[in-house]
PDB file of N, CA and C in Angstrom:
ATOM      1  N   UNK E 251     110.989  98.571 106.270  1.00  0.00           N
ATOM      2  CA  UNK E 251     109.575  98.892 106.296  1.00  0.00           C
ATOM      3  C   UNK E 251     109.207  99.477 104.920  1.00  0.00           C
ATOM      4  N   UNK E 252     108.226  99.013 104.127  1.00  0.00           N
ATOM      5  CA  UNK E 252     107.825  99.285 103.073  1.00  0.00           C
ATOM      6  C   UNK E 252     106.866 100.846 103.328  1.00  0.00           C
ATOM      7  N   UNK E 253     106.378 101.500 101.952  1.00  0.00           N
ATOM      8  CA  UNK E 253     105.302 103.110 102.210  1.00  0.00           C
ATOM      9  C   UNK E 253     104.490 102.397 103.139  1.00  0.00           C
ATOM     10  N   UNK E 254     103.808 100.943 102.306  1.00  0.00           N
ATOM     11  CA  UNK E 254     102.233 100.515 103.315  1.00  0.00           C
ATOM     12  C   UNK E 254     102.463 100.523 104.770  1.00  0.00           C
ATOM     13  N   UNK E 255     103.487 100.007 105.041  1.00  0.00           N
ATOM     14  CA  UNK E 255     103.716  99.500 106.492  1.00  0.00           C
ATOM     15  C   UNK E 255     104.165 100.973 107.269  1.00  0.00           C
ATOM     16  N   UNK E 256     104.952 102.175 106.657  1.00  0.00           N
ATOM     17  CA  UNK E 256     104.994 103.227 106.897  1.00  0.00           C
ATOM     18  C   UNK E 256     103.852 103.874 107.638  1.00  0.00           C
ATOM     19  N   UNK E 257     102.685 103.896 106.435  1.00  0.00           N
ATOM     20  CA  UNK E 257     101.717 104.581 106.732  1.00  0.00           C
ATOM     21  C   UNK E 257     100.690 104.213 107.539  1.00  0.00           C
ATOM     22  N   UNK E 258     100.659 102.954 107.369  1.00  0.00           N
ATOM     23  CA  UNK E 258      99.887 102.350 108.619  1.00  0.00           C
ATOM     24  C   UNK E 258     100.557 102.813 110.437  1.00  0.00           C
ATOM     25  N   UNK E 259     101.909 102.468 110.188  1.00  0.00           N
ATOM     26  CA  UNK E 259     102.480 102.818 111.719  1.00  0.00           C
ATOM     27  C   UNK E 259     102.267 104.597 112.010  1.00  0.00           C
ATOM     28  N   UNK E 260     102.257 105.186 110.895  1.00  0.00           N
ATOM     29  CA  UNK E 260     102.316 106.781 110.854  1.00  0.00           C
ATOM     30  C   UNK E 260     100.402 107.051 111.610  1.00  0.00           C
ATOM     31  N   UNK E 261      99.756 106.538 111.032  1.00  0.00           N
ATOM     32  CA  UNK E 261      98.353 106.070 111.521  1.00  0.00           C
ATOM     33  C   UNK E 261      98.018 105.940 112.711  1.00  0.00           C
ATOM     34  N   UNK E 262      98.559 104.662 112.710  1.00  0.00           N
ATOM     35  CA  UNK E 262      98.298 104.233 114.517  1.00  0.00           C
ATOM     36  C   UNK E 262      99.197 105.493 115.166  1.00  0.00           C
ATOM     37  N   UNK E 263     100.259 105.382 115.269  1.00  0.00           N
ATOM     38  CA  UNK E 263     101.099 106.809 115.702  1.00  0.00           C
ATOM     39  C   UNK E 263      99.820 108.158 116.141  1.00  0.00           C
ATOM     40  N   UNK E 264      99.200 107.856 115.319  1.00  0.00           N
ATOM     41  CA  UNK E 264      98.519 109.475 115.143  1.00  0.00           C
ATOM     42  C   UNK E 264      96.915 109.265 116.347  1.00  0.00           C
ATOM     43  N   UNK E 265      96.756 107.884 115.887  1.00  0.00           N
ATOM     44  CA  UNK E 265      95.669 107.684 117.274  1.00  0.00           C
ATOM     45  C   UNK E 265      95.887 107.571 118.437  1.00  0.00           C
ATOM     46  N   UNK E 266      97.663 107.061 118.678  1.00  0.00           N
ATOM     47  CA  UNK E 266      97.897 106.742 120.260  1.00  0.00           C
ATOM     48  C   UNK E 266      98.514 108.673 120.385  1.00  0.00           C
ATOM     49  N   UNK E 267      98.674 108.948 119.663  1.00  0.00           N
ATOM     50  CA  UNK E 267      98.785 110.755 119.954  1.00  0.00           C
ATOM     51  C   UNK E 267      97.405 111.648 120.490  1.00  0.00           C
ATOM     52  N   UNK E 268      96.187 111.247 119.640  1.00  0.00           N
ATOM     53  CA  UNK E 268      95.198 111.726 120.170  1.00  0.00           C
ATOM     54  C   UNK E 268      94.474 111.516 121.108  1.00  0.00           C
ATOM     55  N   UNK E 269      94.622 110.032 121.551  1.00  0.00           N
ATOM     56  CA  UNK E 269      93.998 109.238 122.889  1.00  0.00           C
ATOM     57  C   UNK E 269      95.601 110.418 123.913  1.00  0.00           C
ATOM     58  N   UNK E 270      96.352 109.890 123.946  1.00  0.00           N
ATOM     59  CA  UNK E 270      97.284 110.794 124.796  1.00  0.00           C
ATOM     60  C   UNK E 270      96.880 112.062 125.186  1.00  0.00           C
ATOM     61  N   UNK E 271      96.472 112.724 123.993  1.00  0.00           N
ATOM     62  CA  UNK E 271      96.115 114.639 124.120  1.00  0.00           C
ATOM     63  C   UNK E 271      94.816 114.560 125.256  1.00  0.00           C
ATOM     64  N   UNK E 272      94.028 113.518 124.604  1.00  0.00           N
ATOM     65  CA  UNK E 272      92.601 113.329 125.098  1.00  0.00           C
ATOM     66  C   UNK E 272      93.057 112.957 126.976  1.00  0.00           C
ATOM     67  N   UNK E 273      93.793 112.056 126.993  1.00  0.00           N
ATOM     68  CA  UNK E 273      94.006 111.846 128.448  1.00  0.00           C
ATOM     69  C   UNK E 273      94.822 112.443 129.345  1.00  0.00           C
ATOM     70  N   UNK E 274      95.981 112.988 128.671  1.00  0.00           N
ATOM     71  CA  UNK E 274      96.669 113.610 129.775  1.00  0.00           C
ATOM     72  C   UNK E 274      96.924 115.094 129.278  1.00  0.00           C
ATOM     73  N   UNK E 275      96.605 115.780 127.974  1.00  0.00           N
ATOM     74  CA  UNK E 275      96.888 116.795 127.674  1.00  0.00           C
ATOM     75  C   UNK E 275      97.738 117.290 126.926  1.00  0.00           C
ATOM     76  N   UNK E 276      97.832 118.268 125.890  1.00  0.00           N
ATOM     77  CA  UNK E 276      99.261 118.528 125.297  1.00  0.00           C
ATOM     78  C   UNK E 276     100.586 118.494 125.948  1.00  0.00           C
ATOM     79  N   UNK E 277     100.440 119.198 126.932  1.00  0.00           N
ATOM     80  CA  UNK E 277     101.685 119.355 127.851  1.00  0.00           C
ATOM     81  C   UNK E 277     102.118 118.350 127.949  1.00  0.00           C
ATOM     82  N   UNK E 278     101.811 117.244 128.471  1.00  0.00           N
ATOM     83  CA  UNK E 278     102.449 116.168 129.020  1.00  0.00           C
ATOM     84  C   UNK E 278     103.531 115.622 128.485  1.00  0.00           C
ATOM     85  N   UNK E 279     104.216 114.808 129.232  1.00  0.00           N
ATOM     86  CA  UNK E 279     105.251 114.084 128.969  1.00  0.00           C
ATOM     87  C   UNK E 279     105.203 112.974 128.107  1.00  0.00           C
ATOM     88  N   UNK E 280     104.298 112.401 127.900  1.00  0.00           N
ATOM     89  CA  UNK E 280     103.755 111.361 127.653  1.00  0.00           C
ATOM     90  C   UNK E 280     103.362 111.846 126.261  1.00  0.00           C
ATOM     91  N   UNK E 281     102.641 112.899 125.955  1.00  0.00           N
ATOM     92  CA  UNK E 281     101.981 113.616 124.634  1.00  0.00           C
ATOM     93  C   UNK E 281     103.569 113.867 123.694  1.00  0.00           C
ATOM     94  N   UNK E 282     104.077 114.216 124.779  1.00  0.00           N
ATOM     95  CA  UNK E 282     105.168 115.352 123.694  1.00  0.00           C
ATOM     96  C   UNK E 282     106.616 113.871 123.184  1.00  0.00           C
ATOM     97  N   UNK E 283     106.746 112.976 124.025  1.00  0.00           N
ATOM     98  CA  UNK E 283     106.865 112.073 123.722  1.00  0.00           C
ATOM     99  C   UNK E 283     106.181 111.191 122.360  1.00  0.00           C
ATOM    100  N   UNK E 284     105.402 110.587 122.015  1.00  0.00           N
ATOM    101  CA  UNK E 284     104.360 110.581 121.172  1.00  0.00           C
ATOM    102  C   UNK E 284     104.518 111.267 120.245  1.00  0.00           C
ATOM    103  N   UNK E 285     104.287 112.881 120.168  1.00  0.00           N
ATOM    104  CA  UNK E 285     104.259 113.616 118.771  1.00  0.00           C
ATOM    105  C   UNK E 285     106.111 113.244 118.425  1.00  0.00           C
ATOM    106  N   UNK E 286     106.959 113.356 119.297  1.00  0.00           N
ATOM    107  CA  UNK E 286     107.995 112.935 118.489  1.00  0.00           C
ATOM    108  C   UNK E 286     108.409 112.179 117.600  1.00  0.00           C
ATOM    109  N   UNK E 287     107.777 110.600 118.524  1.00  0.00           N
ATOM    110  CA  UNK E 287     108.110 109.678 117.569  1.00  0.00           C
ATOM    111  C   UNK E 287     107.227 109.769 115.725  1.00  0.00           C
ATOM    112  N   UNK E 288     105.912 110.222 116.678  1.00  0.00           N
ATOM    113  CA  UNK E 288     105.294 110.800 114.951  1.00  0.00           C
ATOM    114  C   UNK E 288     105.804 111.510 114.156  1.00  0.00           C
ATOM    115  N   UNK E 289     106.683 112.699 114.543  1.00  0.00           N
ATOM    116  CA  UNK E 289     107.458 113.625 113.642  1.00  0.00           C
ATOM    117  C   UNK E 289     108.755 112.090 112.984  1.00  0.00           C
ATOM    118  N   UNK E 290     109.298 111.739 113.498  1.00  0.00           N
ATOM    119  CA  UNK E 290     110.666 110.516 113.078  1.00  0.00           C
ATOM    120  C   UNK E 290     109.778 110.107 112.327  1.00  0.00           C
ATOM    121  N   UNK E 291     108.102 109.443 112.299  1.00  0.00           N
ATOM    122  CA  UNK E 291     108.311 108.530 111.241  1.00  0.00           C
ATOM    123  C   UNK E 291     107.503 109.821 110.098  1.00  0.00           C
ATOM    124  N   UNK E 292     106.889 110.358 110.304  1.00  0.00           N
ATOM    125  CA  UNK E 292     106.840 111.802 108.926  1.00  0.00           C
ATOM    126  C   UNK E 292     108.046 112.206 108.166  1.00  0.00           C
ATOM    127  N   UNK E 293     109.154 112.166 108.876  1.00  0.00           N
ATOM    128  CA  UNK E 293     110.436 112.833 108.463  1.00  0.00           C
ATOM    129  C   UNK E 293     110.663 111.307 107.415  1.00  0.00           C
ATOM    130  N   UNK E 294     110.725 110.078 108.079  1.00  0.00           N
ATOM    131  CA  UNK E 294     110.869 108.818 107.162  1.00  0.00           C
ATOM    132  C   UNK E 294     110.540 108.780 106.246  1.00  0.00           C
ATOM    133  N   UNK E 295     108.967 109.168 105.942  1.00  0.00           N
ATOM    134  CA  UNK E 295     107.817 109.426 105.218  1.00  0.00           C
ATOM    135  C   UNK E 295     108.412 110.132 103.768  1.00  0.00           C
ATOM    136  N   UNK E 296     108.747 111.203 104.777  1.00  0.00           N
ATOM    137  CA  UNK E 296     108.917 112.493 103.978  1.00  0.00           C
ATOM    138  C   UNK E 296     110.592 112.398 102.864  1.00  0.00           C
ATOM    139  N   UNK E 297     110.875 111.440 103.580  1.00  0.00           N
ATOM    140  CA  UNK E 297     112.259 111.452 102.741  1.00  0.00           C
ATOM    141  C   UNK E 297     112.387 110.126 101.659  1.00  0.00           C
ATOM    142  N   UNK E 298     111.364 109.171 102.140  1.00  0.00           N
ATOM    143  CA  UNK E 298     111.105 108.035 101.120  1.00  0.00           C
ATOM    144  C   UNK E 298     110.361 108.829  99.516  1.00  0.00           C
ATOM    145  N   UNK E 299     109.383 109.750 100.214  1.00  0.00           N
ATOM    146  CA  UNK E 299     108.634 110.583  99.021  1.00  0.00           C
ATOM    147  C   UNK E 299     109.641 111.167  98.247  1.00  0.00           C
ATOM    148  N   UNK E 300     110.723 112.090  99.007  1.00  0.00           N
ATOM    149  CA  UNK E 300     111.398 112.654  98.264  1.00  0.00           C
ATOM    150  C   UNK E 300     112.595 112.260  97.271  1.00  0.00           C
ATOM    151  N   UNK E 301     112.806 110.967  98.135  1.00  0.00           N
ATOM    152  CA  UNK E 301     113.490 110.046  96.755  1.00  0.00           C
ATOM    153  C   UNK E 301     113.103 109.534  96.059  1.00  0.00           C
ATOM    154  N   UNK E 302     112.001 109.285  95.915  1.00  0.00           N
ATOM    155  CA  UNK E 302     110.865 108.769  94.879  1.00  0.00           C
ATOM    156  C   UNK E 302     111.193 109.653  93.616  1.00  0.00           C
ATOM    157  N   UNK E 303     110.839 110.880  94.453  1.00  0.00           N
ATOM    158  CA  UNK E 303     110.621 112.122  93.293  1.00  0.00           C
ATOM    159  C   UNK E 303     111.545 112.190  92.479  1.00  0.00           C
ATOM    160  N   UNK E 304     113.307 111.966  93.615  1.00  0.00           N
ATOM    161  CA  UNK E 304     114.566 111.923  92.527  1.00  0.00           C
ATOM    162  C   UNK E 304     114.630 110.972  91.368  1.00  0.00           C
ATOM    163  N   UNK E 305     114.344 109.849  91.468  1.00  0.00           N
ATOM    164  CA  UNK E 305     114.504 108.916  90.988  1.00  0.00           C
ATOM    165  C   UNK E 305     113.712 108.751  89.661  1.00  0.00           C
ATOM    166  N   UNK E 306     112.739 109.305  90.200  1.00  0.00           N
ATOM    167  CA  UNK E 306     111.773 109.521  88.514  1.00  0.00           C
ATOM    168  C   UNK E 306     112.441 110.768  87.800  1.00  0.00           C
ATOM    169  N   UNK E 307     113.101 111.748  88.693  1.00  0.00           N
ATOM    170  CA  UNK E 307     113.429 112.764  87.669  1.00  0.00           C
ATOM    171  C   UNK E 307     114.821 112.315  87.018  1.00  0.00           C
ATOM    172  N   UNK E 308     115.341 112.000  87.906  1.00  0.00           N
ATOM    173  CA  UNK E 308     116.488 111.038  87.007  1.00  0.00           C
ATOM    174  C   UNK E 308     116.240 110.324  85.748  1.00  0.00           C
ATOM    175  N   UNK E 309     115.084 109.267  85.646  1.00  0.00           N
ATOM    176  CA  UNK E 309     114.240 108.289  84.693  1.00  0.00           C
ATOM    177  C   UNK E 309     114.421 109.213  83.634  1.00  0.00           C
ATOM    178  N   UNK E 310     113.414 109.918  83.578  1.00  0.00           N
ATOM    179  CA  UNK E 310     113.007 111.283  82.827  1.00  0.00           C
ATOM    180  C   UNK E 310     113.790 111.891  82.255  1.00  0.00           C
ATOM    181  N   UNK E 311     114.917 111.570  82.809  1.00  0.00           N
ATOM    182  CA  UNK E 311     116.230 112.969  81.355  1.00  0.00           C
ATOM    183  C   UNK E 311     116.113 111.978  80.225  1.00  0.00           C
TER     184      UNK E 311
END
C-alpha cells in the first residue's frame, strides 16, 4: 500500500468510526473494534513518516 492509498483507507477508517459512535456509541463493541483498526493503520502511517524522516537524514550527512 502506497502514503495515497494509506491515507485514503486511514479516511474512510475514520468515517466508518464516526457513523459507528453515531449509531451504537463509544462503548460498543463494534466502535472500539473500529478505533482499533484505525489506531494499526495510524501506527502504519506513523512509521512510513518516520522512515521517511530517516532516510533523508541519512541523504543529508
Amino acid at each position: 500500500m502506497n502514503k495515497n492509498e494509506l491515507l485514503q483507507t486511514i479516511e474512510r477508517k475514520r468515517g466508518e468510526l464516526n457513523q459507528s459512535v453515531s449509531k451504537y456509541g463509544l462503548a460498543s463493541s463494534t466502535t472500539l473494534r473500529i478505533s482499533q483498526e484505525l489506531d494499526h493503520l495510524l501506527n502504519l502511517y506513523n512509521d512510513y513518516y518516520n522512515r521517511i524522516i530517516q532516510e533523508k537524514a541519512l541523504i543529508s550527512r
